[in-house]
Amino acid sequence: MDTSGHGYFNSYEFRHILYMLASQKNGIPGFRISNATFNAIVMRYSDKDGQVRFNDFVSCYIKLRTLFDTFKTKDPAGHGRARFEFNEFAVLTMYS
Protein backbone atom coordinates (compact mmCIF):
# COMPACT_ATOMS: atom_id res chain seq x y z
CA MET A 1 0.00 0.00 0.00
CA ASP A 2 1.28 3.40 -0.91
CA THR A 3 0.52 4.94 2.47
CA SER A 4 2.45 8.10 1.64
CA GLY A 5 0.41 8.76 -1.53
CA HIS A 6 3.51 9.51 -3.61
CA GLY A 7 2.89 6.87 -6.28
CA TYR A 8 5.58 4.44 -5.17
CA PHE A 9 6.38 2.03 -2.35
CA ASN A 10 9.23 2.61 0.04
CA SER A 11 10.96 -0.57 1.27
CA TYR A 12 8.71 -0.87 4.34
CA GLU A 13 5.54 -0.53 2.24
CA PHE A 14 6.98 -2.91 -0.36
CA ARG A 15 7.63 -5.65 2.22
CA HIS A 16 4.20 -5.11 3.78
CA ILE A 17 2.31 -5.36 0.49
CA LEU A 18 4.24 -8.48 -0.59
CA TYR A 19 3.36 -10.27 2.64
CA MET A 20 -0.21 -9.00 2.53
CA LEU A 21 -0.69 -10.29 -1.02
CA ALA A 22 0.97 -13.59 -0.13
CA SER A 23 -1.59 -14.17 2.60
CA GLN A 24 -4.54 -13.67 0.22
CA LYS A 25 -6.54 -16.65 -1.06
CA ASN A 26 -4.72 -16.66 -4.42
CA GLY A 27 -1.44 -15.36 -3.01
CA ILE A 28 1.89 -17.12 -2.74
CA PRO A 29 1.49 -19.89 -0.16
CA GLY A 30 4.54 -20.28 2.06
CA PHE A 31 6.02 -16.95 0.98
CA ARG A 32 8.94 -16.39 3.31
CA ILE A 33 12.20 -14.75 2.36
CA SER A 34 15.25 -13.73 4.33
CA ASN A 35 16.20 -10.10 4.86
CA ALA A 36 19.16 -10.61 2.51
CA THR A 37 16.84 -11.90 -0.22
CA PHE A 38 14.39 -9.06 0.34
CA ASN A 39 17.23 -6.52 0.13
CA ALA A 40 18.37 -8.06 -3.18
CA ILE A 41 14.80 -7.81 -4.51
CA VAL A 42 14.58 -4.16 -3.44
CA MET A 43 17.92 -3.41 -5.12
CA ARG A 44 16.68 -5.05 -8.33
CA TYR A 45 13.24 -3.43 -8.48
CA SER A 46 13.73 -0.02 -6.88
CA ASP A 47 15.23 3.19 -8.21
CA LYS A 48 18.35 4.85 -6.78
CA ASP A 49 16.25 6.32 -3.94
CA GLY A 50 14.88 2.92 -2.91
CA GLN A 51 11.43 3.60 -4.33
CA VAL A 52 9.50 0.86 -6.09
CA ARG A 53 7.10 2.14 -8.75
CA PHE A 54 3.87 0.26 -9.41
CA ASN A 55 4.93 -1.27 -12.75
CA ASP A 56 8.15 -2.55 -11.14
CA PHE A 57 6.12 -3.96 -8.25
CA VAL A 58 3.87 -5.85 -10.68
CA SER A 59 6.91 -7.27 -12.50
CA CYS A 60 8.44 -8.33 -9.20
CA TYR A 61 5.26 -9.99 -7.96
CA ILE A 62 4.81 -11.94 -11.21
CA LYS A 63 8.42 -13.12 -11.09
CA LEU A 64 8.17 -14.14 -7.41
CA ARG A 65 4.90 -15.95 -8.04
CA THR A 66 6.42 -17.86 -10.96
CA LEU A 67 9.55 -18.74 -8.98
CA PHE A 68 7.58 -19.95 -5.95
CA ASP A 69 5.10 -21.95 -8.05
CA THR A 70 7.91 -23.59 -10.01
CA PHE A 71 9.90 -24.34 -6.86
CA LYS A 72 6.83 -25.92 -5.27
CA THR A 73 6.51 -28.36 -8.16
CA LYS A 74 10.14 -29.40 -7.59
CA ASP A 75 9.69 -29.66 -3.80
CA PRO A 76 6.39 -31.53 -3.35
CA ALA A 77 7.24 -32.53 0.24
CA GLY A 78 7.77 -28.88 1.19
CA HIS A 79 11.26 -29.31 2.66
CA GLY A 80 12.62 -26.12 1.12
CA ARG A 81 14.96 -27.97 -1.23
CA ALA A 82 14.63 -28.68 -4.92
CA ARG A 83 16.81 -30.13 -7.63
CA PHE A 84 17.16 -28.33 -10.95
CA GLU A 85 19.22 -29.17 -13.99
CA PHE A 86 21.25 -26.19 -15.18
CA ASN A 87 19.09 -25.55 -18.25
CA GLU A 88 15.90 -25.60 -16.15
CA PHE A 89 17.47 -23.10 -13.76
CA ALA A 90 18.67 -20.84 -16.57
CA VAL A 91 15.26 -20.78 -18.27
CA LEU A 92 13.46 -20.16 -15.00
CA THR A 93 15.66 -17.29 -13.93
CA MET A 94 16.01 -15.68 -17.34
CA TYR A 95 12.46 -15.84 -18.62
CA SER A 96 10.12 -15.89 -15.66
Tab-separated table of N, CA and C in Angstrom:
chain	number	residue	atom	x	y	z
A	1	MET	N	0.832	-1.181	0.000
A	1	MET	CA	0.000	0.000	0.000
A	1	MET	C	0.872	1.239	0.000
A	2	ASP	N	0.558	2.136	-0.845
A	2	ASP	CA	1.278	3.401	-0.914
A	2	ASP	C	0.676	4.325	0.145
A	3	THR	N	1.105	4.159	1.373
A	3	THR	CA	0.515	4.937	2.466
A	3	THR	C	0.899	6.406	2.398
A	4	SER	N	2.013	6.708	1.732
A	4	SER	CA	2.447	8.103	1.636
A	4	SER	C	1.725	8.861	0.525
A	5	GLY	N	1.123	8.123	-0.421
A	5	GLY	CA	0.407	8.757	-1.526
A	5	GLY	C	1.307	9.367	-2.589
A	6	HIS	N	2.570	8.954	-2.652
A	6	HIS	CA	3.514	9.514	-3.613
A	6	HIS	C	3.587	8.741	-4.924
A	7	GLY	N	2.876	7.630	-5.032
A	7	GLY	CA	2.886	6.872	-6.277
A	7	GLY	C	3.968	5.813	-6.347
A	8	TYR	N	4.579	5.489	-5.226
A	8	TYR	CA	5.581	4.438	-5.166
A	8	TYR	C	5.566	3.812	-3.776
A	9	PHE	N	6.232	2.681	-3.652
A	9	PHE	CA	6.376	2.027	-2.354
A	9	PHE	C	7.789	2.285	-1.838
A	10	ASN	N	7.906	2.643	-0.560
A	10	ASN	CA	9.233	2.606	0.044
A	10	ASN	C	9.483	1.161	0.465
A	11	SER	N	10.652	0.835	0.979
A	11	SER	CA	10.964	-0.570	1.267
A	11	SER	C	10.043	-1.164	2.334
A	12	TYR	N	9.630	-0.369	3.322
A	12	TYR	CA	8.713	-0.870	4.344
A	12	TYR	C	7.363	-1.212	3.713
A	13	GLU	N	6.831	-0.299	2.905
A	13	GLU	CA	5.543	-0.534	2.241
A	13	GLU	C	5.633	-1.717	1.282
A	14	PHE	N	6.762	-1.825	0.602
A	14	PHE	CA	6.979	-2.907	-0.359
A	14	PHE	C	6.939	-4.258	0.347
A	15	ARG	N	7.642	-4.391	1.455
A	15	ARG	CA	7.630	-5.647	2.218
A	15	ARG	C	6.212	-5.939	2.716
A	16	HIS	N	5.553	-4.926	3.233
A	16	HIS	CA	4.205	-5.107	3.776
A	16	HIS	C	3.232	-5.596	2.698
A	17	ILE	N	3.257	-4.971	1.535
A	17	ILE	CA	2.314	-5.363	0.485
A	17	ILE	C	2.633	-6.751	-0.054
A	18	LEU	N	3.901	-7.121	-0.148
A	18	LEU	CA	4.237	-8.476	-0.591
A	18	LEU	C	3.684	-9.518	0.373
A	19	TYR	N	3.874	-9.303	1.664
A	19	TYR	CA	3.363	-10.267	2.641
A	19	TYR	C	1.839	-10.255	2.698
A	20	MET	N	1.242	-9.086	2.534
A	20	MET	CA	-0.213	-8.998	2.529
A	20	MET	C	-0.789	-9.767	1.338
A	21	LEU	N	-0.218	-9.575	0.169
A	21	LEU	CA	-0.685	-10.286	-1.020
A	21	LEU	C	-0.440	-11.787	-0.902
A	22	ALA	N	0.669	-12.163	-0.293
A	22	ALA	CA	0.970	-13.587	-0.129
A	22	ALA	C	-0.060	-14.278	0.744
A	23	SER	N	-0.631	-13.557	1.677
A	23	SER	CA	-1.593	-14.174	2.595
A	23	SER	C	-3.009	-14.236	2.016
A	24	GLN	N	-3.233	-13.633	0.857
A	24	GLN	CA	-4.541	-13.668	0.215
A	24	GLN	C	-4.844	-15.070	-0.309
A	25	LYS	N	-6.105	-15.335	-0.594
A	25	LYS	CA	-6.536	-16.653	-1.061
A	25	LYS	C	-5.723	-17.134	-2.254
A	26	ASN	N	-5.479	-16.283	-3.227
A	26	ASN	CA	-4.721	-16.663	-4.419
A	26	ASN	C	-3.292	-16.135	-4.374
A	27	GLY	N	-2.789	-15.894	-3.171
A	27	GLY	CA	-1.443	-15.363	-3.009
A	27	GLY	C	-0.387	-16.433	-3.194
A	28	ILE	N	0.779	-16.188	-2.628
A	28	ILE	CA	1.894	-17.119	-2.741
A	28	ILE	C	1.979	-17.904	-1.433
A	29	PRO	N	1.450	-19.118	-1.406
A	29	PRO	CA	1.495	-19.894	-0.163
A	29	PRO	C	2.933	-20.166	0.265
A	30	GLY	N	3.208	-20.005	1.540
A	30	GLY	CA	4.538	-20.280	2.058
A	30	GLY	C	5.563	-19.216	1.737
A	31	PHE	N	5.108	-18.033	1.352
A	31	PHE	CA	6.019	-16.954	0.980
A	31	PHE	C	6.786	-16.465	2.205
A	32	ARG	N	8.041	-16.856	2.266
A	32	ARG	CA	8.942	-16.387	3.309
A	32	ARG	C	10.300	-16.183	2.668
A	33	ILE	N	10.863	-15.017	2.897
A	33	ILE	CA	12.195	-14.753	2.359
A	33	ILE	C	13.035	-14.113	3.453
A	34	SER	N	14.331	-14.314	3.353
A	34	SER	CA	15.249	-13.727	4.327
A	34	SER	C	15.386	-12.227	4.074
A	35	ASN	N	15.939	-11.534	5.044
A	35	ASN	CA	16.205	-10.103	4.862
A	35	ASN	C	17.184	-9.880	3.714
A	36	ALA	N	18.183	-10.746	3.598
A	36	ALA	CA	19.159	-10.606	2.512
A	36	ALA	C	18.484	-10.755	1.151
A	37	THR	N	17.569	-11.714	1.034
A	37	THR	CA	16.837	-11.902	-0.224
A	37	THR	C	15.944	-10.705	-0.499
A	38	PHE	N	15.251	-10.231	0.516
A	38	PHE	CA	14.391	-9.055	0.345
A	38	PHE	C	15.225	-7.851	-0.109
A	39	ASN	N	16.379	-7.648	0.515
A	39	ASN	CA	17.233	-6.524	0.130
A	39	ASN	C	17.686	-6.640	-1.321
A	40	ALA	N	17.988	-7.856	-1.773
A	40	ALA	CA	18.366	-8.059	-3.177
A	40	ALA	C	17.196	-7.732	-4.099
A	41	ILE	N	15.997	-8.114	-3.703
A	41	ILE	CA	14.800	-7.807	-4.505
A	41	ILE	C	14.601	-6.300	-4.583
A	42	VAL	N	14.745	-5.617	-3.455
A	42	VAL	CA	14.585	-4.159	-3.440
A	42	VAL	C	15.633	-3.514	-4.341
A	43	MET	N	16.868	-3.982	-4.260
A	43	MET	CA	17.916	-3.412	-5.118
A	43	MET	C	17.602	-3.609	-6.593
A	44	ARG	N	17.000	-4.745	-6.927
A	44	ARG	CA	16.680	-5.046	-8.333
A	44	ARG	C	15.500	-4.226	-8.845
A	45	TYR	N	14.480	-4.030	-8.012
A	45	TYR	CA	13.236	-3.427	-8.484
A	45	TYR	C	13.018	-1.981	-8.067
A	46	SER	N	13.922	-1.406	-7.303
A	46	SER	CA	13.734	-0.015	-6.881
A	46	SER	C	14.653	0.916	-7.668
A	47	ASP	N	14.354	2.202	-7.583
A	47	ASP	CA	15.234	3.186	-8.210
A	47	ASP	C	16.366	3.538	-7.245
A	48	LYS	N	17.178	4.504	-7.597
A	48	LYS	CA	18.346	4.850	-6.776
A	48	LYS	C	17.961	5.383	-5.399
A	49	ASP	N	16.725	5.827	-5.237
A	49	ASP	CA	16.252	6.324	-3.942
A	49	ASP	C	15.531	5.252	-3.129
A	50	GLY	N	15.529	4.012	-3.625
A	50	GLY	CA	14.878	2.918	-2.906
A	50	GLY	C	13.369	2.885	-3.067
A	51	GLN	N	12.866	3.541	-4.090
A	51	GLN	CA	11.427	3.601	-4.331
A	51	GLN	C	11.038	2.598	-5.408
A	52	VAL	N	9.978	1.862	-5.140
A	52	VAL	CA	9.500	0.860	-6.091
A	52	VAL	C	8.214	1.390	-6.726
A	53	ARG	N	8.277	1.664	-7.999
A	53	ARG	CA	7.104	2.138	-8.750
A	53	ARG	C	6.151	0.967	-8.987
A	54	PHE	N	4.900	1.290	-9.282
A	54	PHE	CA	3.866	0.263	-9.410
A	54	PHE	C	4.200	-0.758	-10.493
A	55	ASN	N	4.634	-0.315	-11.664
A	55	ASN	CA	4.933	-1.271	-12.747
A	55	ASN	C	6.081	-2.202	-12.357
A	56	ASP	N	7.058	-1.697	-11.607
A	56	ASP	CA	8.149	-2.550	-11.139
A	56	ASP	C	7.647	-3.528	-10.075
A	57	PHE	N	6.724	-3.074	-9.243
A	57	PHE	CA	6.123	-3.963	-8.249
A	57	PHE	C	5.393	-5.119	-8.931
A	58	VAL	N	4.616	-4.809	-9.962
A	58	VAL	CA	3.868	-5.854	-10.679
A	58	VAL	C	4.845	-6.854	-11.303
A	59	SER	N	5.903	-6.369	-11.923
A	59	SER	CA	6.908	-7.265	-12.503
A	59	SER	C	7.526	-8.152	-11.435
A	60	CYS	N	7.846	-7.578	-10.304
A	60	CYS	CA	8.440	-8.329	-9.200
A	60	CYS	C	7.483	-9.400	-8.694
A	61	TYR	N	6.232	-9.035	-8.490
A	61	TYR	CA	5.258	-9.993	-7.965
A	61	TYR	C	5.068	-11.167	-8.930
A	62	ILE	N	4.978	-10.874	-10.212
A	62	ILE	CA	4.809	-11.936	-11.207
A	62	ILE	C	6.020	-12.871	-11.187
A	63	LYS	N	7.210	-12.294	-11.126
A	63	LYS	CA	8.423	-13.122	-11.092
A	63	LYS	C	8.462	-13.975	-9.828
A	64	LEU	N	8.177	-13.377	-8.669
A	64	LEU	CA	8.173	-14.140	-7.413
A	64	LEU	C	7.136	-15.252	-7.452
A	65	ARG	N	5.967	-14.939	-7.956
A	65	ARG	CA	4.898	-15.945	-8.039
A	65	ARG	C	5.343	-17.116	-8.908
A	66	THR	N	5.937	-16.815	-10.055
A	66	THR	CA	6.417	-17.857	-10.958
A	66	THR	C	7.512	-18.690	-10.295
A	67	LEU	N	8.462	-18.025	-9.650
A	67	LEU	CA	9.550	-18.736	-8.979
A	67	LEU	C	9.025	-19.653	-7.873
A	68	PHE	N	8.126	-19.135	-7.031
A	68	PHE	CA	7.581	-19.948	-5.948
A	68	PHE	C	6.745	-21.113	-6.476
A	69	ASP	N	5.921	-20.865	-7.480
A	69	ASP	CA	5.098	-21.948	-8.047
A	69	ASP	C	5.971	-23.033	-8.661
A	70	THR	N	7.009	-22.624	-9.392
A	70	THR	CA	7.915	-23.592	-10.009
A	70	THR	C	8.677	-24.368	-8.943
A	71	PHE	N	9.156	-23.669	-7.931
A	71	PHE	CA	9.899	-24.336	-6.863
A	71	PHE	C	9.020	-25.368	-6.164
A	72	LYS	N	7.762	-25.000	-5.925
A	72	LYS	CA	6.831	-25.924	-5.265
A	72	LYS	C	6.668	-27.220	-6.042
A	73	THR	N	6.658	-27.137	-7.365
A	73	THR	CA	6.509	-28.359	-8.158
A	73	THR	C	7.738	-29.249	-8.030
A	74	LYS	N	8.893	-28.642	-7.751
A	74	LYS	CA	10.136	-29.398	-7.590
A	74	LYS	C	10.372	-29.837	-6.145
A	75	ASP	N	9.564	-29.345	-5.227
A	75	ASP	CA	9.687	-29.662	-3.802
A	75	ASP	C	8.321	-30.056	-3.253
A	76	PRO	N	7.751	-31.169	-3.753
A	76	PRO	CA	6.385	-31.533	-3.352
A	76	PRO	C	6.237	-31.823	-1.865
A	77	ALA	N	7.314	-32.236	-1.195
A	77	ALA	CA	7.237	-32.526	0.239
A	77	ALA	C	7.332	-31.253	1.074
A	78	GLY	N	7.700	-30.144	0.471
A	78	GLY	CA	7.766	-28.876	1.188
A	78	GLY	C	8.945	-28.748	2.134
A	79	HIS	N	10.075	-29.359	1.795
A	79	HIS	CA	11.258	-29.312	2.659
A	79	HIS	C	12.135	-28.077	2.417
A	80	GLY	N	11.812	-27.295	1.413
A	80	GLY	CA	12.619	-26.117	1.120
A	80	GLY	C	13.843	-26.414	0.287
A	81	ARG	N	13.845	-27.574	-0.360
A	81	ARG	CA	14.962	-27.967	-1.225
A	81	ARG	C	14.395	-28.516	-2.528
A	82	ALA	N	15.057	-28.174	-3.614
A	82	ALA	CA	14.632	-28.678	-4.918
A	82	ALA	C	15.857	-28.923	-5.771
A	83	ARG	N	15.707	-29.815	-6.724
A	83	ARG	CA	16.807	-30.130	-7.630
A	83	ARG	C	16.442	-29.632	-9.023
A	84	PHE	N	17.343	-28.857	-9.602
A	84	PHE	CA	17.155	-28.334	-10.946
A	84	PHE	C	18.376	-28.684	-11.791
A	85	GLU	N	18.134	-29.063	-13.019
A	85	GLU	CA	19.217	-29.165	-13.988
A	85	GLU	C	19.595	-27.734	-14.380
A	86	PHE	N	20.804	-27.538	-14.848
A	86	PHE	CA	21.253	-26.190	-15.179
A	86	PHE	C	20.318	-25.494	-16.171
A	87	ASN	N	19.944	-26.183	-17.234
A	87	ASN	CA	19.092	-25.553	-18.249
A	87	ASN	C	17.738	-25.158	-17.686
A	88	GLU	N	17.162	-25.973	-16.809
A	88	GLU	CA	15.901	-25.599	-16.151
A	88	GLU	C	16.083	-24.318	-15.347
A	89	PHE	N	17.170	-24.266	-14.593
A	89	PHE	CA	17.467	-23.105	-13.758
A	89	PHE	C	17.648	-21.859	-14.615
A	90	ALA	N	18.408	-21.987	-15.697
A	90	ALA	CA	18.667	-20.842	-16.572
A	90	ALA	C	17.370	-20.319	-17.175
A	91	VAL	N	16.536	-21.204	-17.680
A	91	VAL	CA	15.262	-20.782	-18.272
A	91	VAL	C	14.384	-20.115	-17.220
A	92	LEU	N	14.303	-20.708	-16.064
A	92	LEU	CA	13.455	-20.164	-15.002
A	92	LEU	C	13.906	-18.762	-14.597
A	93	THR	N	15.190	-18.579	-14.403
A	93	THR	CA	15.658	-17.289	-13.933
A	93	THR	C	15.727	-16.230	-15.025
A	94	MET	N	15.911	-16.649	-16.265
A	94	MET	CA	16.012	-15.683	-17.344
A	94	MET	C	14.658	-15.245	-17.894
A	95	TYR	N	13.700	-16.136	-17.911
A	95	TYR	CA	12.457	-15.843	-18.622
A	95	TYR	C	11.206	-15.833	-17.770
A	96	SER	N	11.339	-15.938	-16.485
A	96	SER	CA	10.121	-15.891	-15.656
A	96	SER	C	9.800	-14.464	-15.292
